Amino acid sequence: VQVVESGGGLVQAGGSLRLACAVSGSTASRNGVGWHRQAPGKRREWVATITDGGSTAYADSVKGRFTISRDNAKNTVYLQMNSLKPEDTAVYYCKALLVSGDYWGRGTQVTVSS
């Protein structure tokens, strides 16, 4: 199983980015896909989750600004991030919750300048 994030970059405060998480290999899902992030010197924190049925959940810190979605045909989950703030700066990781286990990607850097 491979989990690969993409779409990170440098953006000014108030801007937008869309992250993608592509899952390949044995992709039979157990409970969906989640996004997490880790800022320098801080613990990794959960950001959002989308289940196989399409239900979504968000951390309070991103609710109303971030949207998680999925394209089942492409085995890809997206995180649309709007109204970005400097405190959103972090490495963003995707976690796939599959029947065969939980799999993390290597992350993609998001930097928001003030």
PDB file of C-alpha atoms in Angstrom:
ATOM      1  CA  VAL A   1       0.000   0.000   0.000  1.00  0.00           C
ATOM      2  CA  GLN A   2       1.226   3.466  -0.856  1.00  0.00           C
ATOM      3  CA  VAL A   3      -0.158   6.707   0.481  1.00  0.00           C
ATOM      4  CA  VAL A   4       1.159   9.812  -1.279  1.00  0.00           C
ATOM      5  CA  GLU A   5       0.275  13.398  -0.449  1.00  0.00           C
ATOM      6  CA  SER A   6       0.702  16.297  -2.845  1.00  0.00           C
ATOM      7  CA  GLY A   7      -0.347  19.907  -3.278  1.00  0.00           C
ATOM      8  CA  GLY A   8       1.512  21.626  -0.486  1.00  0.00           C
ATOM      9  CA  GLY A   9       3.345  24.900  -0.932  1.00  0.00           C
ATOM     10  CA  LEU A  10       3.796  28.479   0.167  1.00  0.00           C
ATOM     11  CA  VAL A  11       0.756  30.748   0.252  1.00  0.00           C
ATOM     12  CA  GLN A  12      -0.106  34.108   1.769  1.00  0.00           C
ATOM     13  CA  ALA A  13      -2.562  34.403   4.613  1.00  0.00           C
ATOM     14  CA  GLY A  14      -6.102  34.357   3.284  1.00  0.00           C
ATOM     15  CA  GLY A  15      -5.129  32.202   0.338  1.00  0.00           C
ATOM     16  CA  SER A  16      -6.100  28.671  -0.616  1.00  0.00           C
ATOM     17  CA  LEU A  17      -4.483  25.329  -1.338  1.00  0.00           C
ATOM     18  CA  ARG A  18      -5.838  21.927  -2.270  1.00  0.00           C
ATOM     19  CA  LEU A  19      -4.046  18.860  -0.986  1.00  0.00           C
ATOM     20  CA  ALA A  20      -4.461  15.419  -2.520  1.00  0.00           C
ATOM     21  CA  CYS A  21      -3.936  11.985  -0.978  1.00  0.00           C
ATOM     22  CA  ALA A  22      -3.590   9.109  -3.424  1.00  0.00           C
ATOM     23  CA  VAL A  23      -3.906   5.566  -2.043  1.00  0.00           C
ATOM     24  CA  SER A  24      -2.713   2.630  -4.129  1.00  0.00           C
ATOM     25  CA  GLY A  25      -2.189  -1.078  -3.579  1.00  0.00           C
ATOM     26  CA  SER A  26      -4.573  -3.107  -1.443  1.00  0.00           C
ATOM     27  CA  THR A  27      -7.079  -0.335  -0.910  1.00  0.00           C
ATOM     28  CA  ALA A  28     -10.004  -2.144   0.741  1.00  0.00           C
ATOM     29  CA  SER A  29     -11.085   0.447   3.253  1.00  0.00           C
ATOM     30  CA  ARG A  30     -12.066  -0.063   6.892  1.00  0.00           C
ATOM     31  CA  ASN A  31     -13.092   3.376   7.900  1.00  0.00           C
ATOM     32  CA  GLY A  32     -12.031   6.023   5.430  1.00  0.00           C
ATOM     33  CA  VAL A  33      -9.193   8.486   5.253  1.00  0.00           C
ATOM     34  CA  GLY A  34      -8.039  11.251   7.537  1.00  0.00           C
ATOM     35  CA  TRP A  35      -5.806  14.294   7.326  1.00  0.00           C
ATOM     36  CA  HIS A  36      -3.494  15.229  10.181  1.00  0.00           C
ATOM     37  CA  ARG A  37      -0.870  17.928  10.581  1.00  0.00           C
ATOM     38  CA  GLN A  38       2.222  18.612  12.617  1.00  0.00           C
ATOM     39  CA  ALA A  39       3.630  22.060  13.181  1.00  0.00           C
ATOM     40  CA  PRO A  40       7.257  22.583  14.262  1.00  0.00           C
ATOM     41  CA  GLY A  41       7.701  21.717  17.933  1.00  0.00           C
ATOM     42  CA  LYS A  42       4.119  20.498  18.300  1.00  0.00           C
ATOM     43  CA  ARG A  43       2.385  17.151  18.409  1.00  0.00           C
ATOM     44  CA  ARG A  44       0.639  15.766  15.356  1.00  0.00           C
ATOM     45  CA  GLU A  45      -3.042  16.704  15.409  1.00  0.00           C
ATOM     46  CA  TRP A  46      -6.092  15.462  13.593  1.00  0.00           C
ATOM     47  CA  VAL A  47      -7.597  17.815  10.993  1.00  0.00           C
ATOM     48  CA  ALA A  48     -10.419  16.047   9.151  1.00  0.00           C
ATOM     49  CA  THR A  49     -11.824  12.641   8.237  1.00  0.00           C
ATOM     50  CA  ILE A  50     -14.046  11.292   5.491  1.00  0.00           C
ATOM     51  CA  THR A  51     -15.629   7.851   5.820  1.00  0.00           C
ATOM     52  CA  ASP A  52     -16.440   5.380   3.094  1.00  0.00           C
ATOM     53  CA  GLY A  53     -20.016   6.548   3.244  1.00  0.00           C
ATOM     54  CA  GLY A  54     -19.000  10.144   2.707  1.00  0.00           C
ATOM     55  CA  SER A  55     -19.528  11.397   6.239  1.00  0.00           C
ATOM     56  CA  THR A  56     -17.078  14.106   7.227  1.00  0.00           C
ATOM     57  CA  ALA A  57     -15.738  15.506  10.469  1.00  0.00           C
ATOM     58  CA  TYR A  58     -13.435  18.447  11.173  1.00  0.00           C
ATOM     59  CA  ALA A  59     -11.320  19.813  13.973  1.00  0.00           C
ATOM     60  CA  ASP A  60     -12.768  23.002  15.422  1.00  0.00           C
ATOM     61  CA  SER A  61      -9.698  24.931  14.300  1.00  0.00           C
ATOM     62  CA  VAL A  62     -10.445  24.313  10.594  1.00  0.00           C
ATOM     63  CA  LYS A  63     -14.233  23.986  10.569  1.00  0.00           C
ATOM     64  CA  GLY A  64     -15.782  26.296   7.997  1.00  0.00           C
ATOM     65  CA  ARG A  65     -12.451  26.835   6.201  1.00  0.00           C
ATOM     66  CA  PHE A  66     -11.376  23.329   5.140  1.00  0.00           C
ATOM     67  CA  THR A  67     -13.361  20.804   3.115  1.00  0.00           C
ATOM     68  CA  ILE A  68     -12.494  17.115   2.756  1.00  0.00           C
ATOM     69  CA  SER A  69     -13.786  15.170  -0.237  1.00  0.00           C
ATOM     70  CA  ARG A  70     -13.031  11.997  -2.161  1.00  0.00           C
ATOM     71  CA  ASP A  71     -12.935  10.650  -5.697  1.00  0.00           C
ATOM     72  CA  ASN A  72     -13.478   6.910  -5.348  1.00  0.00           C
ATOM     73  CA  ALA A  73     -12.645   6.227  -8.989  1.00  0.00           C
ATOM     74  CA  LYS A  74      -9.183   7.688  -8.413  1.00  0.00           C
ATOM     75  CA  ASN A  75      -8.722   6.387  -4.843  1.00  0.00           C
ATOM     76  CA  THR A  76      -7.903   9.960  -3.940  1.00  0.00           C
ATOM     77  CA  VAL A  77      -8.982  12.161  -1.049  1.00  0.00           C
ATOM     78  CA  TYR A  78      -8.708  15.934  -1.202  1.00  0.00           C
ATOM     79  CA  LEU A  79      -8.413  18.647   1.414  1.00  0.00           C
ATOM     80  CA  GLN A  80      -9.508  22.051   0.155  1.00  0.00           C
ATOM     81  CA  MET A  81      -8.057  24.693   2.461  1.00  0.00           C
ATOM     82  CA  ASN A  82      -9.431  28.233   2.253  1.00  0.00           C
ATOM     83  CA  SER A  83      -8.835  31.358   4.318  1.00  0.00           C
ATOM     84  CA  LEU A  84      -5.473  29.996   5.385  1.00  0.00           C
ATOM     85  CA  LYS A  85      -3.809  31.418   8.476  1.00  0.00           C
ATOM     86  CA  PRO A  86      -0.155  31.423   9.544  1.00  0.00           C
ATOM     87  CA  GLU A  87      -1.094  28.960  12.298  1.00  0.00           C
ATOM     88  CA  ASP A  88      -2.080  26.453   9.613  1.00  0.00           C
ATOM     89  CA  THR A  89       1.613  26.113   8.734  1.00  0.00           C
ATOM     90  CA  ALA A  90       2.553  22.464   9.203  1.00  0.00           C
ATOM     91  CA  VAL A  91       3.412  19.240   7.470  1.00  0.00           C
ATOM     92  CA  TYR A  92       0.108  17.680   6.434  1.00  0.00           C
ATOM     93  CA  TYR A  93      -0.169  13.897   6.561  1.00  0.00           C
ATOM     94  CA  CYS A  94      -2.768  11.551   5.140  1.00  0.00           C
ATOM     95  CA  LYS A  95      -3.768   8.405   7.026  1.00  0.00           C
ATOM     96  CA  ALA A  96      -5.639   5.618   5.260  1.00  0.00           C
ATOM     97  CA  LEU A  97      -7.654   3.297   7.509  1.00  0.00           C
ATOM     98  CA  LEU A  98      -7.660   0.063   5.511  1.00  0.00           C
ATOM     99  CA  VAL A  99      -8.689  -3.515   6.257  1.00  0.00           C
ATOM    100  CA  SER A 100      -4.994  -4.462   6.106  1.00  0.00           C
ATOM    101  CA  GLY A 101      -4.023  -1.759   8.610  1.00  0.00           C
ATOM    102  CA  ASP A 102      -3.428   1.969   9.012  1.00  0.00           C
ATOM    103  CA  TYR A 103      -1.064   3.617   6.560  1.00  0.00           C
ATOM    104  CA  TRP A 104       0.549   7.060   6.708  1.00  0.00           C
ATOM    105  CA  GLY A 105       1.988   9.080   3.875  1.00  0.00           C
ATOM    106  CA  ARG A 106       5.234  11.018   4.172  1.00  0.00           C
ATOM    107  CA  GLY A 107       3.513  14.375   4.297  1.00  0.00           C
ATOM    108  CA  THR A 108       3.438  17.594   2.335  1.00  0.00           C
ATOM    109  CA  GLN A 109       4.599  20.952   3.660  1.00  0.00           C
ATOM    110  CA  VAL A 110       2.142  23.831   3.866  1.00  0.00           C
ATOM    111  CA  THR A 111       3.549  27.239   4.746  1.00  0.00           C
ATOM    112  CA  VAL A 112       1.297  30.259   5.230  1.00  0.00           C
ATOM    113  CA  SER A 113       3.023  33.628   5.344  1.00  0.00           C
ATOM    114  CA  SER A 114       1.557  36.607   7.173  1.00  0.00           C
TER     115      SER A 114
END
